[in-house]
GROMACS .gro file of C-alpha atoms in nm:
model
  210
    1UNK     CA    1  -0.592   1.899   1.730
    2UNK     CA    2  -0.257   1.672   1.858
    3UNK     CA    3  -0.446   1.661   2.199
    4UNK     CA    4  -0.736   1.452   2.089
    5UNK     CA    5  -0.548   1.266   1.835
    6UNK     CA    6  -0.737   1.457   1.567
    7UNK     CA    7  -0.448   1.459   1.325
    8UNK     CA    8  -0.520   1.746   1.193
    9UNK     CA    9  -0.307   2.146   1.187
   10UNK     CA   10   0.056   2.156   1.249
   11UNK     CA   11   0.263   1.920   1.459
   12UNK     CA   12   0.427   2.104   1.785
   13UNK     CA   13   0.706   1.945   1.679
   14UNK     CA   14   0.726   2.060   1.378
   15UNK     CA   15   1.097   2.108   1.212
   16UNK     CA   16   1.213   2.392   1.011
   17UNK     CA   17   1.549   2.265   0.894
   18UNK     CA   18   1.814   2.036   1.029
   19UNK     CA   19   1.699   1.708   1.112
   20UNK     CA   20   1.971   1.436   1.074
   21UNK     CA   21   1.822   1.073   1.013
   22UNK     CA   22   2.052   0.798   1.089
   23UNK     CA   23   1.981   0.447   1.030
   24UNK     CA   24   2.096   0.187   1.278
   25UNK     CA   25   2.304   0.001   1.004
   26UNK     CA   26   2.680  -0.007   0.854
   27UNK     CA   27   2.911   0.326   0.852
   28UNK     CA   28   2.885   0.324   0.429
   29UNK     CA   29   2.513   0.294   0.472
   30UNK     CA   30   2.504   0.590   0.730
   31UNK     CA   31   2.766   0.783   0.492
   32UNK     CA   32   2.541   0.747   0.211
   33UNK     CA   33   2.249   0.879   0.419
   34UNK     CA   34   2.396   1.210   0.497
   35UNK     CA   35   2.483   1.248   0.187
   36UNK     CA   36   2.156   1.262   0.063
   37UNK     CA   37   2.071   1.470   0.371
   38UNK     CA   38   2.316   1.723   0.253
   39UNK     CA   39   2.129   1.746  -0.113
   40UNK     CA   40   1.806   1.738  -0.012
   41UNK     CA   41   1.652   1.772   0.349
   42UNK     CA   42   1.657   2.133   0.362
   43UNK     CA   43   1.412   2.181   0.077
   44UNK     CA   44   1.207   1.925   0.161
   45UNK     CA   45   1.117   1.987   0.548
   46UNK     CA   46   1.004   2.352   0.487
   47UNK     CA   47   0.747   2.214   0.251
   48UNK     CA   48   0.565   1.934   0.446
   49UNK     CA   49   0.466   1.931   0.798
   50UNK     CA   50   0.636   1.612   0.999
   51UNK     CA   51   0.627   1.459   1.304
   52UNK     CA   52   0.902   1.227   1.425
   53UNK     CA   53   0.993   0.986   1.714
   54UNK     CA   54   1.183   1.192   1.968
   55UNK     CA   55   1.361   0.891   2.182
   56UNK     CA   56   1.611   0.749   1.943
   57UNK     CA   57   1.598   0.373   2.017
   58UNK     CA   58   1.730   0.031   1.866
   59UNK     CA   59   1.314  -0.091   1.790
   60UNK     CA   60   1.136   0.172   1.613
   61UNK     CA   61   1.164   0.476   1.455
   62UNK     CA   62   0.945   0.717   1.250
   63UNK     CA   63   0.937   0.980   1.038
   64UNK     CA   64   0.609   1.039   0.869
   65UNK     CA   65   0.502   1.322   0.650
   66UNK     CA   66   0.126   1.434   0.684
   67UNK     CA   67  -0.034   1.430   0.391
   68UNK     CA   68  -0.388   1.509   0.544
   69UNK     CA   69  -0.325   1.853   0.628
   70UNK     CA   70  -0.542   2.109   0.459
   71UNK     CA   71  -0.348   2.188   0.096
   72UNK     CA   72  -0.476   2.296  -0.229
   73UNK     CA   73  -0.388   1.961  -0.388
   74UNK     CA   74  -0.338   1.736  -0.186
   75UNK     CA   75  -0.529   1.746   0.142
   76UNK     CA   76  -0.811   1.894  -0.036
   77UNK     CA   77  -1.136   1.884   0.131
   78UNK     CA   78  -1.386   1.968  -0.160
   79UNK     CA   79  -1.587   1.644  -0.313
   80UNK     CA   80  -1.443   1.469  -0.636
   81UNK     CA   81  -1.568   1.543  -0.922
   82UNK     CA   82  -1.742   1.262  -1.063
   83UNK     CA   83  -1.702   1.126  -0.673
   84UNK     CA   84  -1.878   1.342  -0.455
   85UNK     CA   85  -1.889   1.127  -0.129
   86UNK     CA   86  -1.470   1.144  -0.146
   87UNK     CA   87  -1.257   1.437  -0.101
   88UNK     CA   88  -1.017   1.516  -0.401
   89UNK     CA   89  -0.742   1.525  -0.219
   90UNK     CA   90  -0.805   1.139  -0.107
   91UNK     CA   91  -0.821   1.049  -0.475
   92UNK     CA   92  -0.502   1.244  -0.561
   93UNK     CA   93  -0.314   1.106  -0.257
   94UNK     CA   94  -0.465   0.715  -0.376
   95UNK     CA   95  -0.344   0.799  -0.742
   96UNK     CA   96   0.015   0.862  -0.629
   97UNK     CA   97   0.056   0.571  -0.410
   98UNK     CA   98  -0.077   0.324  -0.728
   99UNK     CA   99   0.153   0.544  -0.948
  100UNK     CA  100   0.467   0.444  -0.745
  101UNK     CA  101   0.662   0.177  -0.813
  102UNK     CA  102   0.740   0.033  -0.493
  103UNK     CA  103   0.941  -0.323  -0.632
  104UNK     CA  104   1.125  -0.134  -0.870
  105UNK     CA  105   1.247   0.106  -0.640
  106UNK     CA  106   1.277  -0.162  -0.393
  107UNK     CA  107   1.548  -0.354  -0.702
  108UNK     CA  108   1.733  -0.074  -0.820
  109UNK     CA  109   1.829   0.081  -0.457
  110UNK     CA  110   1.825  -0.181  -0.162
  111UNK     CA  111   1.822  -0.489  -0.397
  112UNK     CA  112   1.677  -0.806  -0.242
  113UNK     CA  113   1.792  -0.719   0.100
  114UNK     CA  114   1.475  -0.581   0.234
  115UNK     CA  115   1.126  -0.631   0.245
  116UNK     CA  116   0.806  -0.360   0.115
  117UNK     CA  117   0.561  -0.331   0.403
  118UNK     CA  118   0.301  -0.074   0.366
  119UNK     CA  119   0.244   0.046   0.795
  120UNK     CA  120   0.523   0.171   1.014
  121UNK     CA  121   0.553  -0.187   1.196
  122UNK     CA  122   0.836  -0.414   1.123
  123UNK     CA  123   0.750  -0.756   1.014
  124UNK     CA  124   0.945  -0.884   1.317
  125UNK     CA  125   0.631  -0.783   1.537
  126UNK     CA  126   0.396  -1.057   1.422
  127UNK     CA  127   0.150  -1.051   1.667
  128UNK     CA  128   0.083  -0.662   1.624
  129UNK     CA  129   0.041  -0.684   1.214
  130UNK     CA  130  -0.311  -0.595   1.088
  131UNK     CA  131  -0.334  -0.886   0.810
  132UNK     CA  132  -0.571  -0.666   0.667
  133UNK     CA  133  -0.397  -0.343   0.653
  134UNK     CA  134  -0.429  -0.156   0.322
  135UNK     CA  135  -0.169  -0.172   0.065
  136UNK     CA  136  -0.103   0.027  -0.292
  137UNK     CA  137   0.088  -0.208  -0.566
  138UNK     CA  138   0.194  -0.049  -0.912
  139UNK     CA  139  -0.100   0.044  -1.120
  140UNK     CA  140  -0.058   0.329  -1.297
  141UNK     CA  141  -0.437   0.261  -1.467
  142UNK     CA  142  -0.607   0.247  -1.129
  143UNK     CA  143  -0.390   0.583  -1.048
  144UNK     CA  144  -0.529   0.738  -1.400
  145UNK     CA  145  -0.895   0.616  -1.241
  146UNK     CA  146  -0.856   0.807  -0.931
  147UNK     CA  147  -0.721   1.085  -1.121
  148UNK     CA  148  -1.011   1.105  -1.352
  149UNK     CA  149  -1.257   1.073  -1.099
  150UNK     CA  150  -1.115   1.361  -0.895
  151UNK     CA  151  -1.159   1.590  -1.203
  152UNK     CA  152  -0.781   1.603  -1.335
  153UNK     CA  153  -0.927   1.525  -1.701
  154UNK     CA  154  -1.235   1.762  -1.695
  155UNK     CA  155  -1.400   1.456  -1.828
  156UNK     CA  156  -1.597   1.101  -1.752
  157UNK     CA  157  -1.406   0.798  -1.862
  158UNK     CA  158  -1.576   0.503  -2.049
  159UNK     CA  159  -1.351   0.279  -2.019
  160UNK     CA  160  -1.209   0.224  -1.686
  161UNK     CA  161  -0.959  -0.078  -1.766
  162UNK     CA  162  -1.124  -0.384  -1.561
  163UNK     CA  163  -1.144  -0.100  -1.265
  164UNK     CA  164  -1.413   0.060  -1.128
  165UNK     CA  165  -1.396   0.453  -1.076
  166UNK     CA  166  -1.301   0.367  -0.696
  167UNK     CA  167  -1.195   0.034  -0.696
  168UNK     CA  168  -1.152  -0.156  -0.332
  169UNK     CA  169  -0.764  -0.245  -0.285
  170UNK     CA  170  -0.843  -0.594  -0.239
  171UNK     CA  171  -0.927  -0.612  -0.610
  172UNK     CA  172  -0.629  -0.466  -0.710
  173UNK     CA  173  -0.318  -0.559  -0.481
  174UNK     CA  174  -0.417  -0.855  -0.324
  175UNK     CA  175  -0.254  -1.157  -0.440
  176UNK     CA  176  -0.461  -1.435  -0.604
  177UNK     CA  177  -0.645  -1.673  -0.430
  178UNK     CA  178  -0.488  -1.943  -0.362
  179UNK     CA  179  -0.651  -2.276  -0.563
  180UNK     CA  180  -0.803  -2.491  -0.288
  181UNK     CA  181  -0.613  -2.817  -0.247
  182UNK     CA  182  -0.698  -3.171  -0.095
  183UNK     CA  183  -0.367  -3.331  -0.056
  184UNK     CA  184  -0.151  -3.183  -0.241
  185UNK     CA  185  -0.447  -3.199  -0.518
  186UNK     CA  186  -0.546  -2.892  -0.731
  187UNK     CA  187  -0.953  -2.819  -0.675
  188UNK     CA  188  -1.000  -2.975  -1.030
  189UNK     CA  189  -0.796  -3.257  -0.977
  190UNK     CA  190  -0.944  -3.389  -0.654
  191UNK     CA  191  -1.315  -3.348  -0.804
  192UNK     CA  192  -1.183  -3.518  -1.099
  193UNK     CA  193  -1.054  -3.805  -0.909
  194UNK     CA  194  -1.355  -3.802  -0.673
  195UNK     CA  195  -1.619  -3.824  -0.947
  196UNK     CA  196  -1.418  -4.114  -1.148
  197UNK     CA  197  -1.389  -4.280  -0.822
  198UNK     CA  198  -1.771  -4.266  -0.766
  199UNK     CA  199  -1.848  -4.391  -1.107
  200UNK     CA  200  -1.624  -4.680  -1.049
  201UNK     CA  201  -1.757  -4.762  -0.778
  202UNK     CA  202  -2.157  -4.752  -0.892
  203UNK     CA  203  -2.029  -4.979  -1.145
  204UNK     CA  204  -1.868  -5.206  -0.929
  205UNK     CA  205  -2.204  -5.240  -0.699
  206UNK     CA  206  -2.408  -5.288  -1.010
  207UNK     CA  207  -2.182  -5.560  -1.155
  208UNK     CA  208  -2.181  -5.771  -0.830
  209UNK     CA  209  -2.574  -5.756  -0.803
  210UNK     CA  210  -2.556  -5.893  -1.188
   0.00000   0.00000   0.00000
């Protein structure tokens, strides 16, 4: 229902074949573009349901594919397997986005010219970023986790890799925690110099009342 913001059924807007995308960039970069148009677009817009900004502008534009619609695979509705308070179409569409290789992808094709973000929003609009917006990294054990638990394998894993069966992205993508510093000082360090410093002291006390 598009009215209520449901998200769910086909898009009004949805597009049969011929949609151009242009990026707002270089001619060889546009070239390049169609020319993948050209090879691909019209087998790939008949098969997913899309929405896309109408107003071309120079700030933001989107074309997203809705993976939530009602499918066999992957917008399945029925409980997972060995997971029933998640749909197996949730787990299928988590197990692709750990199975992708973002940085590699990133490397081979754009080089180190560009940025991964994981949300429609450019980076440029600080004050509108979620800091805690989910985000999939490369982990193609999590993405056999989510597969299992969805039933791919017919079976119950016992060994889940470090990984639960529906691990939290923070555990997996987040970057480490930072080691707490007092100037400049690595946790360890400073404790180590505070606790020497203490002991020096005590004796230093106890030698004067001597």
């Amino acid at each position: 229902d598009w009215d209520e913001e449901l998200g769910t059924g086909r898009n009004e807007w949805y597009i049969q074949t011929g949609l151009e995308m242009t990026p707002n960039d270089s001619q060889e970069r546009i070239n390049l573009c169609w020319e993948w148009q050209h090879y691909l677009i019209d087998e790939v817009l008949p098969c997913l349901p899309l929405f896309t900004h109408e107003n071309d502008n120079y700030t933001l534009q989107l074309l997203v594919f809705n993976l939530r619609e009602i499918r066999p695979i992957l917008g399945n509705r029925h409980p997972c397997s060995f997971y029933t308070n998640k749909s197996s179409g949730l787990g299928v569409r988590k197990a692709i986005s750990y199975a992708i290789n973002r940085e590699e992808i990133r490397k081979v094709v754009l080089g180190d010219d560009y940025e991964i973000f994981h949300h429609p929003i450019s980076p440029a609009f600080n004050e509108w970023l979620n800091p805690d917006i989910f985000n999939f990294c490369h982990n193609l054990q999590v993405a056999k986790n989510y597969m299992a638990v969805t039933g791919f394998y017919g079976y119950w894993p016992y060994d889940w890799g470090g990984y639960g069966a529906w691990p939290d992205w923070e555990d997996i993508c987040s970057p480490k925690t930072p080691s707490i510093s007092v100037n400049g000082f690595g946790l360890e360090i400073a404790v180590f110099c505070l606790t020497i410093c203490t002991i020096s002291f005590l004796y230093y006390i106890r030698k004067r009342r001597k």
